[in-house]
C-alpha positions in Angstrom: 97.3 33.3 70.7 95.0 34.0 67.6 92.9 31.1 66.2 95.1 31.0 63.1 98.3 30.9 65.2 97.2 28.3 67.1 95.5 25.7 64.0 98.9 26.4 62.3 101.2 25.4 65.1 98.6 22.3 66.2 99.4 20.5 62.4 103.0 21.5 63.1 103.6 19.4 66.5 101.9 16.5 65.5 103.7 17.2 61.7 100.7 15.2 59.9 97.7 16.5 58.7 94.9 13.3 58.5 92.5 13.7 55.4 89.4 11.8 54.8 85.9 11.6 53.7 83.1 8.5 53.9 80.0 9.1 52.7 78.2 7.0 56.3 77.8 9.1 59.0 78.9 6.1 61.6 82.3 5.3 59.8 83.3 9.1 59.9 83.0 9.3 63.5 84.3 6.4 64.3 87.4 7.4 62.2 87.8 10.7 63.6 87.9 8.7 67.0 90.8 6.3 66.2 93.1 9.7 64.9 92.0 11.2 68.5 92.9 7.9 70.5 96.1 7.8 68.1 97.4 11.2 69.6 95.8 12.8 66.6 94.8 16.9 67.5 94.1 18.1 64.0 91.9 16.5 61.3 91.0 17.9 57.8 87.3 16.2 56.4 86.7 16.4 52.9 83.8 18.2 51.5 83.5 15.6 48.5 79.6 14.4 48.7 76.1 15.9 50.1 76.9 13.9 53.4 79.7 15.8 54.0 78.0 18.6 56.1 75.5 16.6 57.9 78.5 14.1 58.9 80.9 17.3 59.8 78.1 19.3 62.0 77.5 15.7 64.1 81.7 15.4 64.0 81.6 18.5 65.6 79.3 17.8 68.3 81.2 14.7 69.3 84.5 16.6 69.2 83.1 18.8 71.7 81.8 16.0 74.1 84.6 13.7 73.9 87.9 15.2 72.4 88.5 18.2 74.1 91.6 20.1 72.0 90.5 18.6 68.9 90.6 21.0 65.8 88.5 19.8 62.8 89.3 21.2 59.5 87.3 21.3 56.5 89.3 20.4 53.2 88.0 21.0 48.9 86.4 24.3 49.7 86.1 25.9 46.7 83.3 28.4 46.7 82.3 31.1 49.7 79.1 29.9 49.6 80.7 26.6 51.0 83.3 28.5 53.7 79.8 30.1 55.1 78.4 26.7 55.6 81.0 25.4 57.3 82.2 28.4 59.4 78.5 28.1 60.6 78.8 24.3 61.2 82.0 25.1 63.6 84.9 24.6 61.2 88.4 25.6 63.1 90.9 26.1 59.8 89.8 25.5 56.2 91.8 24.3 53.0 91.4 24.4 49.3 92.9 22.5 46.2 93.2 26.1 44.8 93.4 29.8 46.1 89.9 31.2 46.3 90.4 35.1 46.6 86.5 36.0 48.4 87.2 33.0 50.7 90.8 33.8 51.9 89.1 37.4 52.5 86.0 36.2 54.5 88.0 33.7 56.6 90.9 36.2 57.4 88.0 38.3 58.5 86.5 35.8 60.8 90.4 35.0 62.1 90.5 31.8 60.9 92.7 29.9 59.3 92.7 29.2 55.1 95.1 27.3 53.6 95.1 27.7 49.8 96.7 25.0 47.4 98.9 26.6 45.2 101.3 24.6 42.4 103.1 27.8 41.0 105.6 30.5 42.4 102.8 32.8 40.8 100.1 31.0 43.0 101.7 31.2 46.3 102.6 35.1 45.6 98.8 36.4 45.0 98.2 34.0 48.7 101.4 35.6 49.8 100.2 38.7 48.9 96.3 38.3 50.5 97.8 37.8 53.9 98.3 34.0 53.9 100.8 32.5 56.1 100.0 28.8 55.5 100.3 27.1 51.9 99.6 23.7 50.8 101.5 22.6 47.9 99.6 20.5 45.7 99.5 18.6 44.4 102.6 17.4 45.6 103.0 14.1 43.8 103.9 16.0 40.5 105.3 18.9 42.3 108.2 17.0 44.4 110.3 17.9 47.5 112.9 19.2 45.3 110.1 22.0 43.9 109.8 23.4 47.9 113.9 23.2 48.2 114.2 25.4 44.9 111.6 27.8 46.3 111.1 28.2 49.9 114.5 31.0 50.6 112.1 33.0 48.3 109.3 32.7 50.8 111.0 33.4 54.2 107.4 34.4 55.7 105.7 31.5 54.5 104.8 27.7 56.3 104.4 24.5 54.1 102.7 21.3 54.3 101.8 19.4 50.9 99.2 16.6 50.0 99.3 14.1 47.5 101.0 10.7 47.3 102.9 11.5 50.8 103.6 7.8 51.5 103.4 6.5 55.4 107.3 5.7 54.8 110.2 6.8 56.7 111.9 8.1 53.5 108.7 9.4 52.0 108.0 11.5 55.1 112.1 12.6 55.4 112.4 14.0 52.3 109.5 16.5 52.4 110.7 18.0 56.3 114.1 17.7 54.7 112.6 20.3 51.8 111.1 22.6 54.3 107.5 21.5 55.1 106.5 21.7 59.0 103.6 18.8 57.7 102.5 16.6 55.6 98.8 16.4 54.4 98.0 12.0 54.8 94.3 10.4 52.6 94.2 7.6 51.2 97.9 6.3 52.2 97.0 6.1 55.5 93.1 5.9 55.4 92.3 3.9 52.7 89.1 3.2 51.1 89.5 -0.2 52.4 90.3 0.4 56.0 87.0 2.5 56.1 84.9 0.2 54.3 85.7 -2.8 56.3 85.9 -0.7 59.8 89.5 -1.3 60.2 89.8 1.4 62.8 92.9 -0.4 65.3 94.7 -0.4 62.2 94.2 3.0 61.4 95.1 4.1 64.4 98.1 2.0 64.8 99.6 2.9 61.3 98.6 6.9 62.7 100.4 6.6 65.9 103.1 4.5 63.8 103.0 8.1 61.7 103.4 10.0 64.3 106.6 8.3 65.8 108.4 8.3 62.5 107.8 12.5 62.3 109.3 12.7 66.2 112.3 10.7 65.0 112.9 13.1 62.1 111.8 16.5 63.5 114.7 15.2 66.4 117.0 14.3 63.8 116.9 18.0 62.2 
């Protein structure tokens, strides 16, 4: 199985997609270790600060000493200046807000896994169009589950997951896997700014692994 195969169909078991940055090297290991006790396989990191590569290399050496199957994905890559970096820091799939032509090419080349955002019918053609098989829809707080059910026959090729305002809810979750999407992309609903900052990490994982059992009760239910 290819490297993209395999990132795509690891954030379509566990049918979440956790997304986080904190600036403090400590609290972004120690959340990336209460997704991985939660059942958690797949985690994107947000490139949003200049501590987000230092943290993301020393995620990535813990990952390989303590969380064997663990794919860590690097989220808000924007440039290829930045998808070098991170390819060289050991990133497994990537993800933008927006589709970034020379990055799609350089990842596809390296066989990894990019995952463009795209808001428009137009957008997700040109990624369509540059090999992609993986599309976030975002953001997906303005864009809607009914915006995937009026487009996705058109895109029979095509996975989905969206980020942005994807609630921790039973029907929040539903009505996007209803619409099509194999995931959903999960910040600040499920790891708040407060949970990090006051080291809530049970919680964190509890509400994860309460995440992940609402998503087996729906996938079952389809």
């Amino acid at each position: 199985m290819s490297n993209i195969q395999n990132a795509i169909d690891t954030i379509a078991k566990q049918g979440i997609l956790p997304l986080y940055y904190h600036t403090d090297e400590t609290i972004s290991l120690e959340i990336l270790k209460a997704l991985y006790r939660a059942g958690i396989k797949a985690v994107e990191y947000t490139n949003r600060g200049s501590e987000a590569i230092l943290n993301f290399r020393k995620m990535v050496a813990i990952r390989d000493l303590e969380m064997p199957g663990m794919l860590l994905g690097i989220g808000t890559i924007k440039n290829i200046e930045q998808a070098k970096e991170y390819y060289t820091a050991g990133a497994d799939f990537f993800i933008s807000p927006g589709f970034v032509p020379e990055v799609s090419d350089y990842l596809q080349s390296q066989g990894i896994l990019y995952s463009p955002g795209c808001m428009t019918p137009t957008e997700i053609i040109t990624a369509e169009n540059a090999g992609i098989k993986f599309i976030k829809l975002f953001p997906g707080n303005i864009l809607g589950p009914e915006f995937l059910s009026s487009i996705k026959d058109i895109f029979p090729s095509l996975t989905f997951m969206t980020t942005g305002g994807v609630d921790t809810t039973y029907t929040s979750i539903k009505s996007w896997f209803s619409a099509g999407v194999i995931a959903v992309g999960m910040g600040s609903k499920l790891i708040s700014k407060k949970r990090m900052d006051e080291a809530d990490y049970n919680v964190i994982e509890n509400e994860t692994r309460k995440v992940l059992e609402t998503i087996q009760i729906i996938k079952k239910q389809s």
